[in-house]
C-alpha atoms as a printed R data frame, in Angstrom:
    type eleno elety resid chain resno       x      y       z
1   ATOM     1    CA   UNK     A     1   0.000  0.000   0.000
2   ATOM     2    CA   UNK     A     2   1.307  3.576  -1.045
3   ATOM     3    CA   UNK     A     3   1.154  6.668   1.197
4   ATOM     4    CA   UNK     A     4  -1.178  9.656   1.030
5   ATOM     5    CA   UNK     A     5  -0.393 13.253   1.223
6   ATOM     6    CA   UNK     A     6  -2.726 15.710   1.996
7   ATOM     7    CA   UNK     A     7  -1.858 19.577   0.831
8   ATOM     8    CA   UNK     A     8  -4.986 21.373   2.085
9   ATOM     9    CA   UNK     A     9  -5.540 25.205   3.280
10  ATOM    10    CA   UNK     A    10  -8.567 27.029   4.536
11  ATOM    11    CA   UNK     A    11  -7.565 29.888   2.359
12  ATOM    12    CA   UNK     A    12  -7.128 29.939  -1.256
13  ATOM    13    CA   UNK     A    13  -4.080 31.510  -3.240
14  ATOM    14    CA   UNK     A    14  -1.799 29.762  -0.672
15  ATOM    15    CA   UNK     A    15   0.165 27.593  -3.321
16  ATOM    16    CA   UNK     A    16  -1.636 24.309  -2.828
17  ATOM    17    CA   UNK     A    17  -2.174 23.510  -6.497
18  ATOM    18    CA   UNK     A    18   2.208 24.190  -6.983
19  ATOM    19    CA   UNK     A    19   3.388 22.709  -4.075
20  ATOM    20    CA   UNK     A    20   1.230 19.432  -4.989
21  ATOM    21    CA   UNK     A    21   2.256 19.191  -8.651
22  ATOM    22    CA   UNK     A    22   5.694 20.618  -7.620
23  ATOM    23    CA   UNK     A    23   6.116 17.795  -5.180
24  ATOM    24    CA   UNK     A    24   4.610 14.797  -7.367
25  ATOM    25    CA   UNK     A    25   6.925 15.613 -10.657
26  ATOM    26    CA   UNK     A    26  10.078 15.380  -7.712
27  ATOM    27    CA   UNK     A    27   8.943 12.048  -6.133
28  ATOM    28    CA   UNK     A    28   8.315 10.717  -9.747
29  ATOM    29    CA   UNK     A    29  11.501 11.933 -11.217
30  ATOM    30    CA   UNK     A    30  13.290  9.843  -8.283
31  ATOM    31    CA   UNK     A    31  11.278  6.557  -9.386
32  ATOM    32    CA   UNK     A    32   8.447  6.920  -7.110
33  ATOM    33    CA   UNK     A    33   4.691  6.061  -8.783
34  ATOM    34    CA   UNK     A    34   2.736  9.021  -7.825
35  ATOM    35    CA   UNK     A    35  -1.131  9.603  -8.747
36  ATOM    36    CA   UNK     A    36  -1.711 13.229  -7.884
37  ATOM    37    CA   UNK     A    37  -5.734 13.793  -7.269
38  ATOM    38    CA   UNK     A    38  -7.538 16.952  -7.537
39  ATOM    39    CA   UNK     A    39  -9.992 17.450  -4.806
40  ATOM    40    CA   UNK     A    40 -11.228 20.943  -5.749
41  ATOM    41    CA   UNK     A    41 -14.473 19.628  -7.460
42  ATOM    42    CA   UNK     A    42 -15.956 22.529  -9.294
43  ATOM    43    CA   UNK     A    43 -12.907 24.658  -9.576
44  ATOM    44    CA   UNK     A    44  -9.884 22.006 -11.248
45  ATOM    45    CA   UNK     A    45  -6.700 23.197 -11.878
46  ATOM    46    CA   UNK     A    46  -4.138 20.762 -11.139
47  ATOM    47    CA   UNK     A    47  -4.385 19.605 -15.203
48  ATOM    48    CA   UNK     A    48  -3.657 23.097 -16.153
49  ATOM    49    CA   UNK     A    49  -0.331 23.544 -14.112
50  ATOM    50    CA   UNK     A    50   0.689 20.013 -15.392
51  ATOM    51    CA   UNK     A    51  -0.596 20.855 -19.101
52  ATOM    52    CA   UNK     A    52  -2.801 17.603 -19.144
53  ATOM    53    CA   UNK     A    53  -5.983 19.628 -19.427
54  ATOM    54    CA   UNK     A    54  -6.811 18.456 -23.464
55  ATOM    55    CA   UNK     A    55  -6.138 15.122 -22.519
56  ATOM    56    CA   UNK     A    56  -9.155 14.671 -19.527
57  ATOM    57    CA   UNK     A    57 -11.824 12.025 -20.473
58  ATOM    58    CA   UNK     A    58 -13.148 10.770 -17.039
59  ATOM    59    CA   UNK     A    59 -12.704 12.287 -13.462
60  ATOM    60    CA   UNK     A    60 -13.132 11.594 -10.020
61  ATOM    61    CA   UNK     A    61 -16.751 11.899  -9.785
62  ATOM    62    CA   UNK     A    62 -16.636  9.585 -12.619
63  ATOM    63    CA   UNK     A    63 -15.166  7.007 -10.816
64  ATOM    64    CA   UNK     A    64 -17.059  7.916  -7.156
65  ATOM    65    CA   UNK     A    65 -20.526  7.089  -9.584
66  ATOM    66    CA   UNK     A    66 -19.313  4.120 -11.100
67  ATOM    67    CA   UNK     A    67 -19.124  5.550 -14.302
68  ATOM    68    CA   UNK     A    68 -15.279  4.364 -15.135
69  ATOM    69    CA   UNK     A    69 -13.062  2.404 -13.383
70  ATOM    70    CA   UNK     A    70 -10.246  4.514 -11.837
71  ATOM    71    CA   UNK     A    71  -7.461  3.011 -14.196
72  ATOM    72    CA   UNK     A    72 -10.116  4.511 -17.304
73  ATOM    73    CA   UNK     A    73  -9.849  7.843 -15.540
74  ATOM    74    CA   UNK     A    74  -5.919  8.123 -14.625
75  ATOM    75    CA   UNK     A    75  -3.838 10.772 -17.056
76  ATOM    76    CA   UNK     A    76  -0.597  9.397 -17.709
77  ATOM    77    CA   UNK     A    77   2.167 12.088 -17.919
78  ATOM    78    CA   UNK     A    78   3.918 12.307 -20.968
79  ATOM    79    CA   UNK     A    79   7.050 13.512 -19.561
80  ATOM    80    CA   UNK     A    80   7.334 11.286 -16.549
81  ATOM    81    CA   UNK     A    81   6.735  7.743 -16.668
82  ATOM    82    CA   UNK     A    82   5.621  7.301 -13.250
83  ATOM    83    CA   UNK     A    83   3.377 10.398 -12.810
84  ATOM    84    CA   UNK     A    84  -0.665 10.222 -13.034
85  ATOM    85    CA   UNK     A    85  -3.571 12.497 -12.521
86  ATOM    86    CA   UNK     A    86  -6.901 11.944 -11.180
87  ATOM    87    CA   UNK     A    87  -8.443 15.290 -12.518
88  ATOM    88    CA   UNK     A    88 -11.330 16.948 -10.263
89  ATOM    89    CA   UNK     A    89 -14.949 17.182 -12.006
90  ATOM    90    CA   UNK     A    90 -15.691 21.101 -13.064
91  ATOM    91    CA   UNK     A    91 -19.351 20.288 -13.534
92  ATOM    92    CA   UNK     A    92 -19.754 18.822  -9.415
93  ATOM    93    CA   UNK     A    93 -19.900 21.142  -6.725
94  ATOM    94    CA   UNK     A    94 -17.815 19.877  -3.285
95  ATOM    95    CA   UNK     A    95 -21.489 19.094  -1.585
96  ATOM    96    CA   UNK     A    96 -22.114 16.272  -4.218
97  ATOM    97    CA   UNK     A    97 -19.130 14.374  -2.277
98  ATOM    98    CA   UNK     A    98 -19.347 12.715   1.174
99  ATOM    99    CA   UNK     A    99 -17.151 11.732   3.488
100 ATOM   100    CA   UNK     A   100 -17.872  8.085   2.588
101 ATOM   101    CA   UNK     A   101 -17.120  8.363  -1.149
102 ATOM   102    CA   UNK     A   102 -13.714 10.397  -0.996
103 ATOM   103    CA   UNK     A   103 -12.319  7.642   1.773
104 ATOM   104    CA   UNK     A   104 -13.155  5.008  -0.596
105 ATOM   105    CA   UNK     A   105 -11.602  7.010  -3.749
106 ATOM   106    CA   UNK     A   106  -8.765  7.235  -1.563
107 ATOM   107    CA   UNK     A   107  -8.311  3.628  -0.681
Protein backbone atom coordinates (compact mmCIF):
# COMPACT_ATOMS: atom_id res chain seq x y z
CA UNK A 1 0.00 0.00 0.00
CA UNK A 2 1.31 3.58 -1.04
CA UNK A 3 1.15 6.67 1.20
CA UNK A 4 -1.18 9.66 1.03
CA UNK A 5 -0.39 13.25 1.22
CA UNK A 6 -2.73 15.71 2.00
CA UNK A 7 -1.86 19.58 0.83
CA UNK A 8 -4.99 21.37 2.09
CA UNK A 9 -5.54 25.21 3.28
CA UNK A 10 -8.57 27.03 4.54
CA UNK A 11 -7.56 29.89 2.36
CA UNK A 12 -7.13 29.94 -1.26
CA UNK A 13 -4.08 31.51 -3.24
CA UNK A 14 -1.80 29.76 -0.67
CA UNK A 15 0.16 27.59 -3.32
CA UNK A 16 -1.64 24.31 -2.83
CA UNK A 17 -2.17 23.51 -6.50
CA UNK A 18 2.21 24.19 -6.98
CA UNK A 19 3.39 22.71 -4.07
CA UNK A 20 1.23 19.43 -4.99
CA UNK A 21 2.26 19.19 -8.65
CA UNK A 22 5.69 20.62 -7.62
CA UNK A 23 6.12 17.80 -5.18
CA UNK A 24 4.61 14.80 -7.37
CA UNK A 25 6.92 15.61 -10.66
CA UNK A 26 10.08 15.38 -7.71
CA UNK A 27 8.94 12.05 -6.13
CA UNK A 28 8.31 10.72 -9.75
CA UNK A 29 11.50 11.93 -11.22
CA UNK A 30 13.29 9.84 -8.28
CA UNK A 31 11.28 6.56 -9.39
CA UNK A 32 8.45 6.92 -7.11
CA UNK A 33 4.69 6.06 -8.78
CA UNK A 34 2.74 9.02 -7.83
CA UNK A 35 -1.13 9.60 -8.75
CA UNK A 36 -1.71 13.23 -7.88
CA UNK A 37 -5.73 13.79 -7.27
CA UNK A 38 -7.54 16.95 -7.54
CA UNK A 39 -9.99 17.45 -4.81
CA UNK A 40 -11.23 20.94 -5.75
CA UNK A 41 -14.47 19.63 -7.46
CA UNK A 42 -15.96 22.53 -9.29
CA UNK A 43 -12.91 24.66 -9.58
CA UNK A 44 -9.88 22.01 -11.25
CA UNK A 45 -6.70 23.20 -11.88
CA UNK A 46 -4.14 20.76 -11.14
CA UNK A 47 -4.39 19.61 -15.20
CA UNK A 48 -3.66 23.10 -16.15
CA UNK A 49 -0.33 23.54 -14.11
CA UNK A 50 0.69 20.01 -15.39
CA UNK A 51 -0.60 20.85 -19.10
CA UNK A 52 -2.80 17.60 -19.14
CA UNK A 53 -5.98 19.63 -19.43
CA UNK A 54 -6.81 18.46 -23.46
CA UNK A 55 -6.14 15.12 -22.52
CA UNK A 56 -9.16 14.67 -19.53
CA UNK A 57 -11.82 12.03 -20.47
CA UNK A 58 -13.15 10.77 -17.04
CA UNK A 59 -12.70 12.29 -13.46
CA UNK A 60 -13.13 11.59 -10.02
CA UNK A 61 -16.75 11.90 -9.79
CA UNK A 62 -16.64 9.59 -12.62
CA UNK A 63 -15.17 7.01 -10.82
CA UNK A 64 -17.06 7.92 -7.16
CA UNK A 65 -20.53 7.09 -9.58
CA UNK A 66 -19.31 4.12 -11.10
CA UNK A 67 -19.12 5.55 -14.30
CA UNK A 68 -15.28 4.36 -15.13
CA UNK A 69 -13.06 2.40 -13.38
CA UNK A 70 -10.25 4.51 -11.84
CA UNK A 71 -7.46 3.01 -14.20
CA UNK A 72 -10.12 4.51 -17.30
CA UNK A 73 -9.85 7.84 -15.54
CA UNK A 74 -5.92 8.12 -14.63
CA UNK A 75 -3.84 10.77 -17.06
CA UNK A 76 -0.60 9.40 -17.71
CA UNK A 77 2.17 12.09 -17.92
CA UNK A 78 3.92 12.31 -20.97
CA UNK A 79 7.05 13.51 -19.56
CA UNK A 80 7.33 11.29 -16.55
CA UNK A 81 6.74 7.74 -16.67
CA UNK A 82 5.62 7.30 -13.25
CA UNK A 83 3.38 10.40 -12.81
CA UNK A 84 -0.66 10.22 -13.03
CA UNK A 85 -3.57 12.50 -12.52
CA UNK A 86 -6.90 11.94 -11.18
CA UNK A 87 -8.44 15.29 -12.52
CA UNK A 88 -11.33 16.95 -10.26
CA UNK A 89 -14.95 17.18 -12.01
CA UNK A 90 -15.69 21.10 -13.06
CA UNK A 91 -19.35 20.29 -13.53
CA UNK A 92 -19.75 18.82 -9.42
CA UNK A 93 -19.90 21.14 -6.72
CA UNK A 94 -17.81 19.88 -3.29
CA UNK A 95 -21.49 19.09 -1.59
CA UNK A 96 -22.11 16.27 -4.22
CA UNK A 97 -19.13 14.37 -2.28
CA UNK A 98 -19.35 12.72 1.17
CA UNK A 99 -17.15 11.73 3.49
CA UNK A 100 -17.87 8.08 2.59
CA UNK A 101 -17.12 8.36 -1.15
CA UNK A 102 -13.71 10.40 -1.00
CA UNK A 103 -12.32 7.64 1.77
CA UNK A 104 -13.15 5.01 -0.60
CA UNK A 105 -11.60 7.01 -3.75
CA UNK A 106 -8.77 7.24 -1.56
CA UNK A 107 -8.31 3.63 -0.68
Amino acid sequence: MGKVYVVTSGKGGVGKTTTTANLGVGLAKNGYSVVLMDADIGLRNLDVILGLENRIVYNSMDVMEGTCRLKQALIKDKRYDKLFLLPASQTNDKMDVSEDMMKKLVA
